Short mmCIF file of C-alpha atoms in Angstrom, two decimals:
data_model
loop_
_atom_site.label_atom_id
_atom_site.label_comp_id
_atom_site.label_asym_id
_atom_site.label_seq_id
_atom_site.Cartn_x
_atom_site.Cartn_y
_atom_site.Cartn_z
CA ASP A 293 0.00 0.00 0.00
CA VAL A 294 1.01 3.54 -0.73
CA LYS A 295 2.19 5.37 2.35
CA VAL A 296 3.06 8.98 3.10
CA THR A 297 4.07 9.50 6.71
CA GLN A 298 4.22 12.84 8.47
CA SER A 299 6.34 12.76 11.58
CA SER A 300 4.09 14.77 13.88
CA ARG A 301 0.31 14.85 13.98
CA TYR A 302 0.10 17.71 16.47
CA LEU A 303 2.65 20.35 17.39
CA VAL A 304 2.51 23.41 19.62
CA LYS A 305 5.30 25.95 19.20
CA ARG A 306 6.11 29.44 20.40
CA THR A 307 6.43 32.49 18.18
CA GLY A 308 9.96 32.75 16.84
CA GLU A 309 10.80 29.07 17.20
CA LYS A 310 12.26 27.12 14.30
CA VAL A 311 9.91 24.32 13.27
CA PHE A 312 10.65 21.23 11.21
CA LEU A 313 7.88 19.18 9.61
CA GLU A 314 9.06 15.89 8.18
CA CYS A 315 7.45 13.81 5.46
CA VAL A 316 8.52 10.40 4.20
CA GLN A 317 7.04 8.38 1.34
CA ASP A 318 7.74 4.75 0.56
CA MET A 319 6.56 4.68 -3.04
CA ASP A 320 9.71 5.85 -4.82
CA HIS A 321 7.81 8.91 -6.06
CA GLU A 322 9.71 11.73 -7.73
CA ASN A 323 7.29 14.52 -6.84
CA MET A 324 6.64 15.73 -3.32
CA PHE A 325 4.52 18.62 -2.11
CA TRP A 326 3.73 20.67 0.97
CA TYR A 327 0.29 22.26 1.30
CA ARG A 328 -1.42 24.12 4.06
CA GLN A 329 -5.16 23.93 4.61
CA ASP A 330 -7.15 26.65 6.31
CA PRO A 331 -10.91 27.05 6.73
CA GLY A 332 -12.31 29.22 3.97
CA LEU A 333 -9.03 29.22 2.04
CA GLY A 334 -8.82 25.57 1.03
CA LEU A 335 -5.55 23.90 0.13
CA ARG A 336 -2.68 26.15 -0.90
CA LEU A 337 0.63 24.94 -2.25
CA ILE A 338 3.69 26.09 -0.31
CA TYR A 339 6.55 24.29 -2.10
CA PHE A 340 7.06 21.27 -4.27
CA SER A 341 10.00 19.19 -5.39
CA TYR A 342 10.29 17.06 -8.51
CA ASP A 343 13.68 15.57 -7.73
CA VAL A 344 16.31 15.30 -5.02
CA LYS A 345 17.75 18.71 -4.15
CA MET A 346 15.25 20.40 -6.48
CA LYS A 347 12.52 22.70 -5.20
CA GLU A 348 9.99 25.07 -6.64
CA LYS A 349 7.91 27.75 -4.93
CA GLY A 350 4.19 27.32 -4.80
CA ASP A 351 1.56 29.96 -4.15
CA ILE A 352 2.56 30.90 -0.59
CA PRO A 353 6.29 30.22 0.01
CA GLU A 354 6.91 33.26 2.21
CA GLY A 355 8.08 32.31 5.68
CA TYR A 356 8.85 28.72 4.66
CA SER A 357 11.75 26.78 3.24
CA VAL A 358 12.15 23.14 2.25
CA SER A 359 14.80 20.49 2.03
CA ARG A 360 14.97 17.35 -0.05
CA GLU A 361 18.26 15.57 0.48
CA LYS A 362 16.86 12.09 -0.21
CA LYS A 363 14.19 11.01 -2.64
CA GLU A 364 11.86 9.67 0.02
CA ARG A 365 12.04 12.63 2.43
CA PHE A 366 10.75 16.18 2.06
CA SER A 367 11.03 18.59 4.97
CA LEU A 368 9.20 21.84 5.54
CA ILE A 369 10.97 24.41 7.68
CA LEU A 370 9.52 27.43 9.40
CA GLU A 371 12.57 29.52 10.19
CA SER A 372 10.78 31.72 12.72
CA ALA A 373 7.25 30.58 13.44
CA SER A 374 4.50 33.17 13.59
CA THR A 375 0.90 32.92 14.75
CA ASN A 376 -0.39 33.25 11.19
CA GLN A 377 1.34 29.97 10.40
CA THR A 378 -1.04 28.11 12.68
CA SER A 379 -2.60 25.64 10.25
CA MET A 380 -2.98 22.07 9.06
CA TYR A 381 0.03 21.10 6.95
CA LEU A 382 -0.35 18.33 4.41
CA CYS A 383 2.42 16.51 2.61
CA ALA A 384 1.76 14.66 -0.64
CA SER A 385 3.67 12.72 -3.24
CA SER A 386 3.08 11.57 -6.80
CA LEU A 387 4.82 9.56 -9.47
CA TYR A 388 6.42 11.49 -12.28
CA SER A 389 4.52 10.68 -15.45
CA GLY A 390 6.96 11.86 -18.05
CA GLY A 391 6.33 14.19 -20.97
CA GLY A 392 6.68 17.29 -18.89
CA TRP A 393 6.07 17.86 -15.24
CA ASN A 394 2.62 17.20 -13.95
CA THR A 395 1.13 16.41 -10.61
CA GLY A 396 -0.05 12.86 -11.27
CA GLU A 397 -2.17 10.98 -8.76
CA LEU A 398 -1.58 12.56 -5.39
CA PHE A 399 -1.17 10.59 -2.19
CA PHE A 400 -1.42 12.51 1.05
CA GLY A 401 -0.15 12.01 4.56
CA GLU A 402 -2.36 12.28 7.63
CA GLY A 403 -1.50 15.92 8.18
CA SER A 404 0.33 17.88 10.87
CA ARG A 405 -1.70 20.37 12.86
CA LEU A 406 0.59 23.16 13.99
CA THR A 407 -0.39 25.71 16.60
CA VAL A 408 1.90 28.71 17.11
CA LEU A 409 1.34 30.59 20.36
CA LYS B 31 -5.48 30.77 -13.53
CA GLN B 32 -7.63 27.72 -13.00
CA GLU B 33 -10.57 28.10 -10.63
CA VAL B 34 -12.35 25.06 -9.24
CA THR B 35 -15.81 25.31 -7.71
CA GLN B 36 -17.80 22.73 -5.82
CA ILE B 37 -21.50 23.17 -5.23
CA PRO B 38 -23.17 22.60 -2.84
CA ALA B 39 -20.82 23.31 0.03
CA ALA B 40 -22.77 20.88 2.20
CA LEU B 41 -25.24 18.10 1.54
CA SER B 42 -27.27 15.91 3.88
CA VAL B 43 -29.03 12.78 2.62
CA PRO B 44 -30.71 9.72 4.15
CA GLU B 45 -28.90 6.41 4.03
CA GLY B 46 -29.41 4.44 0.84
CA GLU B 47 -29.86 7.43 -1.43
CA ASN B 48 -27.88 7.80 -4.64
CA LEU B 49 -26.22 11.19 -4.90
CA VAL B 50 -24.13 13.37 -7.17
CA LEU B 51 -21.43 15.80 -6.19
CA ASN B 52 -20.47 18.51 -8.66
CA CYS B 53 -17.15 20.04 -9.60
CA SER B 54 -16.64 22.76 -12.19
CA PHE B 55 -13.42 24.24 -13.52
CA THR B 56 -12.71 27.27 -15.67
CA ASP B 57 -9.78 26.08 -17.79
CA SER B 58 -10.60 23.00 -19.84
CA ALA B 59 -6.95 22.29 -20.73
CA ILE B 60 -6.55 19.93 -17.82
CA TYR B 61 -4.18 16.99 -17.65
CA ASN B 62 -6.32 15.11 -15.18
CA LEU B 63 -8.97 15.55 -12.52
CA GLN B 64 -8.94 13.84 -9.14
CA TRP B 65 -11.52 13.26 -6.48
CA PHE B 66 -10.50 12.99 -2.84
CA ARG B 67 -12.18 12.22 0.44
CA GLN B 68 -11.19 13.95 3.68
CA ASP B 69 -12.33 12.89 7.12
CA PRO B 70 -12.26 15.53 9.90
CA GLY B 71 -8.73 16.31 11.04
CA LYS B 72 -7.19 13.91 8.56
CA GLY B 73 -5.36 14.04 5.25
CA LEU B 74 -6.89 13.51 1.83
CA THR B 75 -7.51 10.07 0.44
CA SER B 76 -7.42 9.65 -3.33
CA LEU B 77 -10.68 8.16 -4.63
CA LEU B 78 -10.55 8.41 -8.40
CA LEU B 79 -8.28 9.91 -11.03
CA ILE B 80 -9.62 10.69 -14.50
CA GLN B 81 -7.10 11.39 -17.21
CA SER B 82 -7.99 14.06 -19.75
CA SER B 83 -8.53 11.43 -22.45
CA GLN B 84 -11.03 9.51 -20.30
CA ARG B 85 -14.72 10.14 -19.75
CA GLU B 86 -15.20 8.30 -16.49
CA GLN B 87 -13.70 6.09 -13.83
CA THR B 88 -15.38 3.66 -11.46
CA SER B 89 -14.39 2.22 -8.11
CA GLY B 90 -16.96 0.20 -6.22
CA ARG B 91 -19.99 2.42 -5.49
CA LEU B 92 -18.19 5.48 -6.85
CA ASN B 93 -18.29 6.73 -10.41
CA ALA B 94 -16.62 9.91 -11.58
CA SER B 95 -17.26 11.49 -14.96
CA LEU B 96 -15.40 14.20 -16.81
CA ASP B 97 -16.67 16.59 -19.47
CA LYS B 98 -13.78 18.84 -20.40
CA SER B 99 -15.72 20.86 -22.93
CA SER B 100 -18.22 22.02 -20.35
CA GLY B 101 -15.66 22.23 -17.56
CA ARG B 102 -17.47 19.78 -15.29
CA SER B 103 -16.90 16.62 -13.35
CA THR B 104 -19.36 14.70 -11.22
CA LEU B 105 -18.86 12.13 -8.50
CA TYR B 106 -21.74 9.68 -8.25
CA ILE B 107 -22.13 7.72 -5.02
CA ALA B 108 -24.53 4.82 -5.15
CA ALA B 109 -26.48 3.52 -2.16
CA SER B 110 -24.93 5.95 0.29
CA GLN B 111 -23.93 4.79 3.77
CA PRO B 112 -23.21 6.66 7.00
CA GLY B 113 -19.55 5.75 6.54
CA ASP B 114 -19.54 7.89 3.38
CA SER B 115 -19.92 11.00 5.55
CA ALA B 116 -16.86 13.16 4.85
CA THR B 117 -15.75 16.13 2.80
CA TYR B 118 -15.20 15.40 -0.87
CA LEU B 119 -12.76 17.54 -2.83
CA CYS B 120 -11.97 17.66 -6.51
CA ALA B 121 -8.73 18.94 -8.00
CA ALA B 122 -7.90 19.90 -11.57
CA ASP B 123 -4.33 19.46 -12.79
CA ASN B 124 -3.29 21.81 -15.58
CA ASN B 125 0.17 20.28 -15.90
CA ASN B 126 2.36 22.05 -13.43
CA ASP B 127 -0.54 23.71 -11.65
CA MET B 128 -3.04 21.78 -9.54
CA ARG B 129 -6.08 23.57 -8.08
CA PHE B 130 -8.44 22.27 -5.46
CA GLY B 131 -12.08 22.99 -4.91
CA ALA B 132 -13.28 23.97 -1.44
CA GLY B 133 -15.09 20.66 -1.06
CA THR B 134 -18.61 19.38 -0.41
CA ARG B 135 -19.30 18.24 3.14
CA LEU B 136 -21.51 15.17 2.91
CA THR B 137 -23.57 13.81 5.78
CA VAL B 138 -25.39 10.51 5.35
CA LYS B 139 -28.00 10.01 8.05
CA PRO B 140 -28.84 6.48 9.27
#
């Protein structure tokens, strides 16, 4: 079975702290994504990666960075957490389909609910 | 920029009813369209993926159709059950740009 695992289901952090959200997939997928989901705003793409050490900005990259040192792992980093980053963070992966980059069938993790106080 | 709309935002039906969830998109040049299910506080679970060259996909009691020319997709759920209660989201992939609808919150009453 396809599996995307997010390291923490619930986190509570203080303003200004550095936060790491980890995501691991076991499907040998090339593409990995970080979204945040907020009531009324839906899912918004923060960053994605289509290969090791490659990254592309999504719609809302400000205040975030990412790291992909290994194919199976994609980390989201909040350098200095702020209260407006309180949200549900969702990691996803998909298989590269060739013929140009595309999302492909997305598989999501269980989500990480971050609260910044 | 692609916009994806799902109407209604919420739907409540009695158990056993057949139902249709709607998804519309503004840019018909999509690569594929996916339907997801999301339970409260959880991630999204992929239900069906329809490639742009396909008209429909079926999985068990679920059937999804795609009409690119009219910018619409529907998710048909047959013989609904209380366990089908969840939020259903559709997402349109325009090859390098995937957009999600806000979802339809479905409640199936026993």
